[in-house]
Short mmCIF file of C-alpha atoms in Angstrom, two decimals:
data_model
loop_
_atom_site.label_atom_id
_atom_site.label_comp_id
_atom_site.label_asym_id
_atom_site.label_seq_id
_atom_site.Cartn_x
_atom_site.Cartn_y
_atom_site.Cartn_z
CA MET A 1 -10.80 -14.73 -12.66
CA PRO A 2 -7.27 -16.17 -12.82
CA ILE A 3 -6.64 -18.02 -9.56
CA GLY A 4 -2.89 -17.63 -10.01
CA ASP A 5 -3.15 -13.88 -9.50
CA LEU A 6 -4.12 -14.52 -5.88
CA ALA A 7 -1.59 -17.30 -5.26
CA PRO A 8 0.12 -15.47 -2.33
CA GLU A 9 -3.20 -14.83 -0.58
CA LEU A 10 -4.48 -18.36 -1.22
CA THR A 11 -1.25 -19.75 0.21
CA VAL A 12 -1.84 -17.86 3.45
CA LEU A 13 -5.46 -19.08 3.56
CA LEU A 14 -4.56 -22.74 2.99
CA THR A 15 -1.74 -22.53 5.51
CA ALA A 16 -4.12 -21.10 8.12
CA VAL A 17 -6.52 -24.01 7.58
CA ALA A 18 -3.64 -26.51 7.76
CA VAL A 19 -2.35 -24.95 10.99
CA LEU A 20 -5.79 -25.10 12.56
CA LEU A 21 -6.20 -28.78 11.66
CA LEU A 22 -2.68 -29.57 12.90
CA ALA A 23 -3.37 -27.85 16.22
CA MET A 24 -6.48 -30.02 16.63
CA VAL A 25 -4.56 -33.30 16.40
CA LEU A 26 -1.23 -32.46 18.04
CA PRO A 27 -0.71 -32.72 21.80
CA GLN A 28 -0.33 -29.33 23.43
CA ARG A 29 3.41 -29.75 24.01
CA ARG A 30 3.90 -30.05 20.22
CA HIS A 31 1.94 -26.95 19.24
CA GLY A 32 5.20 -25.16 18.54
CA TRP A 33 5.28 -27.13 15.29
CA CYS A 34 2.36 -25.00 14.14
CA ALA A 35 4.67 -21.99 14.24
CA GLY A 36 7.02 -23.72 11.82
CA LEU A 37 4.18 -24.50 9.44
CA ALA A 38 2.92 -20.92 9.64
CA VAL A 39 6.38 -19.53 8.86
CA LEU A 40 6.76 -21.91 5.91
CA GLY A 41 3.39 -20.83 4.51
CA LEU A 42 4.18 -17.14 4.92
CA GLY A 43 7.58 -17.61 3.33
CA LEU A 44 6.03 -19.42 0.35
CA SER A 45 3.52 -16.58 0.02
CA MET A 46 6.38 -14.07 -0.17
CA ALA A 47 8.16 -16.18 -2.79
CA LEU A 48 5.01 -16.29 -4.93
CA ALA A 49 4.60 -12.53 -4.51
CA LEU A 50 8.14 -11.99 -5.74
CA GLY A 51 7.26 -14.02 -8.82
CA GLN A 52 4.44 -11.56 -9.57
CA ALA A 53 6.46 -8.41 -8.82
CA GLY A 54 6.21 -5.88 -11.61
CA ALA A 55 2.62 -6.77 -12.51
CA GLU A 56 0.32 -3.77 -12.95
CA ARG A 57 -3.25 -4.79 -13.69
CA LEU A 58 -6.66 -5.20 -12.15
CA THR A 59 -7.83 -8.75 -11.67
CA PHE A 60 -10.91 -10.66 -10.49
CA SER A 61 -13.31 -8.43 -12.40
CA GLY A 62 -11.49 -5.30 -11.29
CA THR A 63 -11.85 -5.92 -7.55
CA TYR A 64 -8.16 -6.58 -6.82
CA ALA A 65 -5.14 -4.54 -7.89
CA LEU A 66 -1.75 -5.97 -8.75
CA ASP A 67 0.56 -2.94 -8.59
CA PRO A 68 3.56 -1.64 -6.59
CA GLY A 69 1.45 -1.07 -3.48
CA THR A 70 0.13 -4.62 -3.48
CA THR A 71 3.57 -6.07 -4.18
CA TRP A 72 5.05 -4.18 -1.24
CA ALA A 73 2.20 -5.33 1.04
CA ARG A 74 2.62 -8.94 -0.07
CA LEU A 75 6.25 -8.82 1.04
CA ALA A 76 6.14 -6.56 4.10
CA ILE A 77 3.01 -7.98 5.75
CA PRO A 78 3.96 -11.70 5.67
CA GLY A 79 7.57 -10.80 6.48
CA LEU A 80 6.61 -8.97 9.65
CA ALA A 81 4.07 -11.69 10.49
CA ILE A 82 6.92 -14.22 10.37
CA LEU A 83 8.86 -12.21 12.95
CA CYS A 84 5.80 -11.93 15.20
CA ALA A 85 5.12 -15.68 14.89
CA GLY A 86 8.71 -16.35 15.93
CA LEU A 87 8.12 -14.57 19.24
CA ALA A 88 5.20 -16.82 20.15
CA PRO A 89 6.45 -20.43 20.73
CA ARG A 90 8.07 -19.78 24.10
CA TRP A 91 5.68 -17.00 25.10
CA LEU A 92 2.62 -19.24 24.62
CA ALA A 93 4.26 -22.57 25.45
CA THR A 94 1.92 -23.26 28.39
CA ASP A 95 -1.25 -21.99 26.70
CA ARG A 96 -3.70 -24.75 25.79
CA ARG A 97 -4.64 -22.82 22.62
CA HIS A 98 -1.06 -22.26 21.55
CA GLY A 99 -1.45 -23.81 18.10
CA GLU A 100 -4.65 -21.94 17.28
CA PHE A 101 -2.81 -18.66 17.84
CA TYR A 102 -0.94 -19.11 14.55
CA ALA A 103 -4.17 -19.79 12.67
CA MET A 104 -5.59 -16.51 13.97
CA LEU A 105 -2.36 -14.75 13.04
CA LEU A 106 -2.56 -16.12 9.50
CA PHE A 107 -6.23 -15.24 9.04
CA SER A 108 -5.48 -11.71 10.25
CA THR A 109 -2.56 -11.55 7.81
CA LEU A 110 -4.92 -12.61 5.04
CA GLY A 111 -7.33 -9.82 5.97
CA ALA A 112 -4.50 -7.31 5.83
CA LEU A 113 -3.43 -8.53 2.39
CA ALA A 114 -7.02 -8.32 1.12
CA MET A 115 -7.29 -4.79 2.48
CA ALA A 116 -4.05 -3.59 0.89
CA GLY A 117 -4.89 -4.91 -2.58
CA ALA A 118 -8.58 -3.94 -2.61
CA ALA A 119 -9.73 -2.08 -5.73
CA ASP A 120 -13.40 -2.31 -4.79
CA LEU A 121 -15.19 -1.05 -1.70
CA MET A 122 -16.80 -4.43 -0.98
CA GLN A 123 -13.41 -6.10 -1.20
CA LEU A 124 -12.12 -3.44 1.20
CA VAL A 125 -14.93 -4.18 3.66
CA MET A 126 -14.15 -7.89 3.54
CA GLY A 127 -10.47 -7.28 4.25
CA VAL A 128 -11.14 -4.84 7.08
CA LEU A 129 -13.66 -7.14 8.77
CA LEU A 130 -11.44 -10.22 8.51
CA SER A 131 -8.51 -8.29 9.92
CA SER A 132 -10.64 -6.85 12.72
CA VAL A 133 -12.47 -9.99 13.87
CA THR A 134 -9.27 -12.01 14.14
CA GLY A 135 -7.56 -9.03 15.79
CA TYR A 136 -10.11 -9.02 18.60
CA VAL A 137 -9.26 -12.65 19.32
CA LEU A 138 -5.52 -12.01 19.28
CA ALA A 139 -5.83 -8.99 21.59
CA ALA A 140 -7.72 -10.95 24.26
CA TYR A 141 -5.79 -14.20 23.88
CA HIS A 142 -4.66 -14.16 27.54
CA ARG A 143 -8.25 -14.64 28.64
CA ASP A 144 -7.28 -15.26 32.28
CA TRP A 145 -5.64 -11.84 32.51
CA GLU A 146 -7.97 -8.90 33.14
CA ILE A 147 -5.82 -6.41 31.23
CA SER A 148 -5.87 -8.62 28.14
CA LEU A 149 -9.65 -9.01 28.29
CA GLU A 150 -10.02 -5.25 28.70
CA ALA A 151 -7.78 -4.66 25.68
CA GLY A 152 -9.80 -7.07 23.55
CA MET A 153 -13.10 -5.51 24.67
CA LYS A 154 -11.94 -1.94 23.94
CA TYR A 155 -10.56 -3.03 20.58
CA PHE A 156 -13.88 -4.70 19.79
CA LEU A 157 -16.06 -1.76 20.86
CA VAL A 158 -14.04 0.86 18.97
CA GLY A 159 -13.76 -1.50 15.99
CA ALA A 160 -17.48 -2.27 15.93
CA LEU A 161 -18.30 1.44 15.79
CA ALA A 162 -15.66 2.26 13.17
CA ASN A 163 -16.53 -0.73 11.00
CA ALA A 164 -20.21 0.18 11.17
CA PHE A 165 -19.28 3.63 9.87
CA LEU A 166 -17.26 1.96 7.13
CA VAL A 167 -20.16 -0.20 5.95
CA ILE A 168 -22.66 2.68 6.09
CA GLY A 169 -20.23 4.80 4.09
CA VAL A 170 -19.92 2.12 1.44
CA VAL A 171 -23.72 1.97 1.19
CA PHE A 172 -23.88 5.74 0.68
CA VAL A 173 -21.24 5.70 -2.05
CA MET A 174 -22.78 2.70 -3.79
CA GLY A 175 -26.21 4.32 -3.66
CA ILE A 176 -24.94 7.44 -5.41
CA ALA A 177 -22.58 5.84 -7.91
CA GLY A 178 -24.33 2.52 -8.50
CA SER A 179 -20.97 0.80 -8.15
CA THR A 180 -18.27 0.03 -5.61
CA ASP A 181 -15.54 -0.43 -8.20
CA TYR A 182 -12.64 2.02 -7.81
CA ALA A 183 -12.22 2.41 -11.57
CA THR A 184 -15.84 3.58 -11.81
CA LEU A 185 -15.64 5.81 -8.75
CA SER A 186 -12.36 7.49 -9.67
CA GLY A 187 -12.75 11.26 -9.82
CA GLN A 188 -16.43 11.20 -10.75
CA ILE A 189 -18.90 11.19 -7.91
CA PHE A 190 -17.46 12.87 -4.86
CA GLU A 191 -19.01 16.29 -5.44
CA ASP A 192 -22.34 14.82 -4.32
CA PRO A 193 -22.98 15.57 -0.60
CA LEU A 194 -24.12 12.02 0.18
CA ALA A 195 -21.08 10.58 -1.57
CA LEU A 196 -18.87 12.92 0.49
CA ILE A 197 -20.54 11.76 3.68
CA GLY A 198 -20.02 8.16 2.58
CA LEU A 199 -16.36 8.81 1.79
CA THR A 200 -15.85 10.40 5.21
CA LEU A 201 -17.40 7.38 6.95
CA VAL A 202 -15.20 5.00 4.96
CA LEU A 203 -12.17 7.08 5.95
CA THR A 204 -13.19 6.69 9.60
CA GLY A 205 -13.10 2.90 9.21
CA LEU A 206 -9.60 3.08 7.78
CA PHE A 207 -8.46 5.53 10.47
CA PHE A 208 -9.41 2.80 12.95
CA LYS A 209 -7.10 0.30 11.25
CA LEU A 210 -4.31 2.87 11.31
CA GLY A 211 -4.93 3.89 14.91
CA ALA A 212 -5.51 7.53 13.96
CA VAL A 213 -7.50 10.16 15.85
CA PRO A 214 -10.38 9.95 16.73
CA VAL A 215 -10.50 6.12 16.69
CA HIS A 216 -7.06 5.51 18.17
CA THR A 217 -7.80 4.62 21.78
CA TRP A 218 -7.51 0.86 21.24
CA VAL A 219 -3.81 1.03 20.36
CA PRO A 220 -2.20 1.56 23.82
CA ASP A 221 -4.58 -0.90 25.45
CA VAL A 222 -3.76 -3.60 22.91
CA ALA A 223 -0.05 -2.82 23.17
CA GLU A 224 -0.25 -3.35 26.94
CA GLY A 225 -2.74 -6.19 27.25
CA ALA A 226 -2.34 -8.46 24.24
CA PRO A 227 0.28 -11.24 24.29
CA VAL A 228 3.55 -9.64 23.21
CA PRO A 229 3.63 -11.44 19.81
CA ALA A 230 0.03 -10.32 19.17
CA ALA A 231 0.76 -6.77 20.35
CA ALA A 232 3.70 -6.55 17.96
CA PHE A 233 1.50 -7.82 15.13
CA LEU A 234 -1.58 -5.68 15.82
CA THR A 235 0.37 -2.43 16.17
CA VAL A 236 2.14 -2.99 12.85
CA VAL A 237 0.44 -5.22 10.26
CA PRO A 238 -3.09 -3.71 10.17
CA LYS A 239 -1.47 -0.26 9.96
CA LEU A 240 0.59 -1.24 6.94
CA ALA A 241 -2.47 -2.55 5.15
CA GLY A 242 -4.60 0.41 6.23
CA ALA A 243 -2.00 2.88 4.94
CA VAL A 244 -2.09 1.42 1.41
CA ALA A 245 -5.90 1.13 1.46
CA LEU A 246 -6.27 4.75 2.60
CA PHE A 247 -3.82 5.94 -0.06
CA ARG A 248 -5.89 4.18 -2.74
CA LEU A 249 -9.12 5.68 -1.46
CA VAL A 250 -7.83 9.25 -1.32
CA HIS A 251 -6.35 8.74 -4.79
CA LEU A 252 -9.91 8.36 -6.11
CA ALA A 253 -10.78 12.01 -5.45
CA PRO A 254 -7.83 14.08 -6.71
CA GLY A 255 -9.90 17.21 -7.27
CA LEU A 256 -11.52 17.29 -3.84
CA ALA A 257 -9.70 20.16 -2.11
CA ALA A 258 -11.14 19.53 1.37
CA LEU A 259 -9.93 15.93 1.54
CA PRO A 260 -6.16 16.58 1.73
CA LEU A 261 -6.79 19.23 4.39
CA LEU A 262 -8.88 16.77 6.41
CA ILE A 263 -6.11 14.14 6.21
CA ALA A 264 -3.49 16.74 7.17
CA LEU A 265 -5.50 17.86 10.22
CA VAL A 266 -5.97 14.26 11.32
CA ALA A 267 -2.23 13.68 10.82
CA ALA A 268 -1.31 16.67 12.98
CA ALA A 269 -3.80 15.70 15.70
CA THR A 270 -2.69 12.06 15.70
CA MET A 271 1.03 12.69 16.02
CA THR A 272 0.47 15.36 18.68
CA VAL A 273 -1.93 13.31 20.81
CA GLY A 274 0.28 10.23 20.54
CA ASN A 275 3.49 12.02 21.53
CA LEU A 276 2.05 14.16 24.33
CA THR A 277 0.27 11.20 25.91
CA ALA A 278 3.35 8.97 25.66
CA ILE A 279 5.31 11.41 27.84
CA TRP A 280 3.30 10.49 30.93
CA GLN A 281 3.38 6.71 30.58
CA ASP A 282 5.03 4.53 33.24
CA ASP A 283 4.49 1.28 31.33
CA LEU A 284 6.81 0.58 28.42
CA ARG A 285 4.22 -1.30 26.39
CA ARG A 286 1.71 1.55 26.70
CA LEU A 287 4.47 3.97 25.76
CA ILE A 288 5.16 1.95 22.62
CA GLY A 289 1.42 1.95 21.93
CA TRP A 290 1.15 5.73 22.11
CA SER A 291 4.33 5.99 20.06
CA SER A 292 2.61 3.81 17.47
CA VAL A 293 -0.27 6.30 17.37
CA SER A 294 2.17 9.13 16.72
CA GLN A 295 3.87 7.18 13.92
CA THR A 296 0.49 6.92 12.21
CA GLY A 297 0.34 10.70 12.21
CA TYR A 298 3.65 10.89 10.37
CA ALA A 299 2.49 8.30 7.82
CA LEU A 300 -0.65 10.31 7.09
CA MET A 301 1.58 13.15 5.85
CA ALA A 302 2.16 11.15 2.67
CA VAL A 303 -1.55 10.46 2.27
CA ALA A 304 -2.33 14.17 2.56
CA VAL A 305 -0.25 14.94 -0.54
CA VAL A 306 -1.65 12.19 -2.79
CA GLY A 307 -1.77 13.40 -6.38
CA VAL A 308 0.39 16.44 -5.60
CA ALA A 309 3.74 14.95 -4.56
CA PRO A 310 5.05 12.36 -7.06
CA MET A 311 7.05 10.62 -4.32
CA ALA A 312 4.17 10.33 -1.86
CA LEU A 313 3.68 6.58 -2.38
CA PRO A 314 7.33 5.49 -2.00
CA ALA A 315 7.67 7.81 1.00
CA LEU A 316 4.67 6.12 2.63
CA LEU A 317 5.83 2.58 1.85
CA GLY A 318 9.42 3.25 2.90
CA PHE A 319 8.43 4.89 6.17
CA MET A 320 5.89 2.20 7.09
CA THR A 321 8.45 -0.54 6.43
CA VAL A 322 11.00 1.00 8.78
CA TYR A 323 8.36 1.79 11.39
CA GLY A 324 7.14 -1.81 11.30
CA LEU A 325 10.65 -3.19 11.79
CA ALA A 326 11.47 -0.82 14.65
CA ASN A 327 8.20 -1.56 16.44
CA VAL A 328 8.75 -5.31 16.17
CA VAL A 329 12.27 -4.88 17.58
CA ALA A 330 10.87 -2.95 20.57
CA PHE A 331 8.31 -5.66 21.32
CA ALA A 332 10.92 -8.37 20.75
CA VAL A 333 12.98 -6.80 23.53
CA VAL A 334 9.94 -6.95 25.83
CA ALA A 335 9.46 -10.62 24.90
CA GLU A 336 13.13 -11.41 25.47
CA LEU A 337 12.88 -9.83 28.94
CA ARG A 338 9.85 -12.00 29.77
CA GLY A 339 7.33 -9.19 29.58
CA ARG A 340 9.25 -6.72 31.73
CA THR A 341 7.04 -3.72 31.19
CA ARG A 342 7.42 -1.06 33.91
CA ILE A 343 9.81 1.66 32.80
CA ALA A 344 11.34 1.63 36.29
CA ASP A 345 12.30 -2.01 35.75
CA TYR A 346 14.66 -0.98 32.95
CA ARG A 347 16.99 0.94 35.26
CA GLY A 348 20.58 -0.26 34.96
CA LEU A 349 19.63 -2.85 32.36
CA LEU A 350 22.73 -2.13 30.27
CA ARG A 351 24.95 -3.91 32.77
CA ALA A 352 22.68 -6.94 33.09
CA ARG A 353 21.48 -7.31 29.47
CA PRO A 354 23.52 -5.02 27.21
CA GLY A 355 22.21 -6.64 24.02
CA ALA A 356 18.60 -5.87 24.90
CA VAL A 357 19.41 -2.24 25.69
CA VAL A 358 21.32 -1.82 22.41
CA ALA A 359 18.42 -3.30 20.44
CA LEU A 360 15.83 -1.14 22.22
CA THR A 361 17.97 1.97 21.69
CA LEU A 362 18.27 1.25 17.97
CA ALA A 363 14.51 0.77 17.72
CA PHE A 364 13.69 3.98 19.58
CA LEU A 365 16.26 6.09 17.73
CA SER A 366 14.91 4.77 14.45
CA LEU A 367 11.37 5.69 15.52
CA VAL A 368 12.58 9.18 16.39
CA GLY A 369 14.41 9.49 13.09
CA ILE A 370 18.01 9.98 14.22
CA PRO A 371 20.53 9.86 11.33
CA PRO A 372 21.91 7.74 9.82
CA LEU A 373 19.34 5.13 10.82
CA ALA A 374 16.66 4.01 8.38
CA GLY A 375 14.03 5.78 10.48
CA PHE A 376 15.66 9.08 9.59
CA LEU A 377 15.63 8.20 5.91
CA GLY A 378 11.94 7.26 6.11
CA LYS A 379 10.99 10.50 7.84
CA PHE A 380 13.18 12.52 5.49
CA ALA A 381 11.25 11.00 2.57
CA LEU A 382 7.97 12.04 4.22
CA PHE A 383 9.18 15.59 4.83
CA SER A 384 10.52 15.86 1.29
CA ALA A 385 7.20 14.74 -0.15
CA THR A 386 5.23 17.15 2.04
CA LEU A 387 7.31 20.32 1.62
CA GLY A 388 6.41 22.42 -1.38
CA THR A 389 2.85 21.08 -1.62
CA GLY A 390 1.06 23.69 0.45
CA PHE A 391 1.42 21.61 3.62
CA GLY A 392 4.70 22.99 4.85
CA TRP A 393 2.99 23.72 8.18
CA LEU A 394 2.40 19.98 8.59
CA ALA A 395 6.12 19.30 8.21
CA VAL A 396 6.81 21.92 10.91
CA VAL A 397 4.31 20.21 13.23
CA ALA A 398 5.98 16.86 12.50
CA VAL A 399 9.44 18.24 13.34
CA ALA A 400 8.14 19.66 16.63
CA ASN A 401 6.55 16.32 17.48
CA THR A 402 9.77 14.51 16.65
CA VAL A 403 11.61 16.64 19.22
CA VAL A 404 8.92 15.84 21.81
CA SER A 405 9.16 12.11 21.07
CA LEU A 406 12.89 12.12 21.81
CA PHE A 407 12.09 13.09 25.39
CA TYR A 408 9.96 10.07 26.26
CA TYR A 409 12.24 7.61 24.47
CA LEU A 410 15.15 8.98 26.54
CA ARG A 411 13.05 8.41 29.68
CA VAL A 412 13.60 4.70 29.02
CA ILE A 413 17.06 4.67 27.47
CA ALA A 414 18.89 7.04 29.86
CA PRO A 415 18.11 5.16 33.12
CA ALA A 416 18.78 1.85 31.39
CA VAL A 417 22.26 3.05 30.45
CA PHE A 418 23.33 5.21 33.38
CA ALA A 419 21.45 3.98 36.47
CA ALA A 420 22.60 1.22 38.78
CA PRO A 421 21.10 -2.23 38.15
CA GLU A 422 18.29 -3.45 40.39
CA GLY A 423 18.23 -7.22 40.81
CA PRO A 424 18.58 -10.12 38.36
CA VAL A 425 16.99 -10.06 34.92
CA GLU A 426 15.51 -13.24 33.45
CA THR A 427 15.23 -13.74 29.71
CA LEU A 428 13.07 -15.84 27.42
CA GLY A 429 15.88 -16.92 25.12
CA GLY A 430 15.51 -19.48 22.36
CA LEU A 431 13.64 -18.49 19.21
CA ALA A 432 12.48 -15.18 20.72
CA ARG A 433 16.09 -14.07 21.10
CA ALA A 434 16.87 -15.18 17.56
CA VAL A 435 13.92 -13.16 16.24
CA LEU A 436 15.14 -10.12 18.19
CA TRP A 437 18.55 -10.17 16.53
CA ILE A 438 17.18 -11.03 13.10
CA SER A 439 14.87 -8.02 13.40
CA VAL A 440 17.77 -5.80 14.48
CA ALA A 441 19.86 -7.06 11.57
CA ILE A 442 17.06 -6.28 9.10
CA LEU A 443 16.61 -2.81 10.62
CA VAL A 444 20.32 -2.08 10.29
CA GLY A 445 20.32 -3.62 6.82
CA ALA A 446 17.52 -1.28 5.79
CA THR A 447 19.83 1.61 6.65
CA VAL A 448 22.74 0.22 4.62
CA LEU A 449 20.61 -0.87 1.66
CA TRP A 450 18.24 2.08 1.62
CA ALA A 451 19.15 3.17 -1.93
CA PRO A 452 18.18 -0.10 -3.67
CA PHE A 453 15.17 -0.49 -1.39
CA TRP A 454 13.98 3.02 -2.27
CA ALA A 455 14.50 2.34 -5.97
CA SER A 456 12.33 -0.78 -5.73
CA LEU A 457 9.28 1.14 -4.45
CA GLY A 458 6.80 2.02 -7.15
CA GLN A 459 5.38 5.48 -7.77
CA GLY A 460 1.82 4.69 -8.84
CA LEU A 461 -1.27 2.72 -7.92
CA LEU A 462 -4.15 1.28 -9.86
CA PRO A 463 -6.75 2.15 -10.97
#
């Protein structure tokens, strides 16, 4: 059990402990220093992950995989967590538990990393539970605000049910196979009815992390009620980890014909429910939440063609990276505008805050997939992987949903650009504004540097 193989994860763990201890001794007005420590720890974790890039082996008695999927997660998850942490210092400046927020963020990041690299069902359970328990805290962090408490409670109730299914499913699989190790389970035991039931229950637990139908209802509530930095984190980071974990799990049963069809049906239902429900939203944060549900549906297209489309993995990783960046940009705009959340409040915003409108427009157009933005390149990769695999109908459904999504994004952008302004607009400024423009720069950079980024994504997973 070489400790060095888990150096990035251990760095996040030790940083979380250090942040928690620092928050205990610092006066409340200095809790912003905890953000700096958290960012340093996450940055060091990414540097250590880069040092291990290219490794392809199982470690810790086969329970953890070092492969392209894990490498991508070790870079994308802490990177996006850094951006979310940067939104928090001014947003939570008056909160007595400001410093502890970063500890929760780091522990949740650790859970996501454990989930993404899991090569054993028990390791997967540990990652999912750590990510979930800390997520409940982050969602309800504004405990004096009823909407935040409601979001945390809904997240907890849906998560408790889904995680119970996950654990029961693991028990079923372990009872049939006598092992939870992916290398042992690969392609061998899933013809047994009990093992199939167990696999379906485990999939339900991962659908919860992704925000997929039928365990998706927590997403818009968390997007609306959680503190903006936590909402940005919870609608992005657990999804990234869940996508890799789900890909690994489906990869274990390449000969199971019903499984790709099940994933494809869930994908179609998720993108359709997310987009149709987003049309009727009057709150921007809930709209972004339902949009996040629909983006999960697109991501599941790549999972449906595991083992059939050689480019399924890079398509999934590339799309999820761009989605994560665009979603963080959208929430960064909300943070910069001090939580301005009613769509009606964005009327005429271009004249008052042109930078915010430009950033929000770039984020939304990237989520739609308008060329030449990176969002288009990510969706094009998904469509390319799906076409020619027997799931052409899923690509048609995705195109139709993309057209629908353009409508509700324009409901925000068009009045912001063409309507007359309505009153003054206050901004948060400071580090939150810096994070907004850093996120925009990375999103634009992903468009310009797509070719080398695409080439860096691996095409296989272990075991």
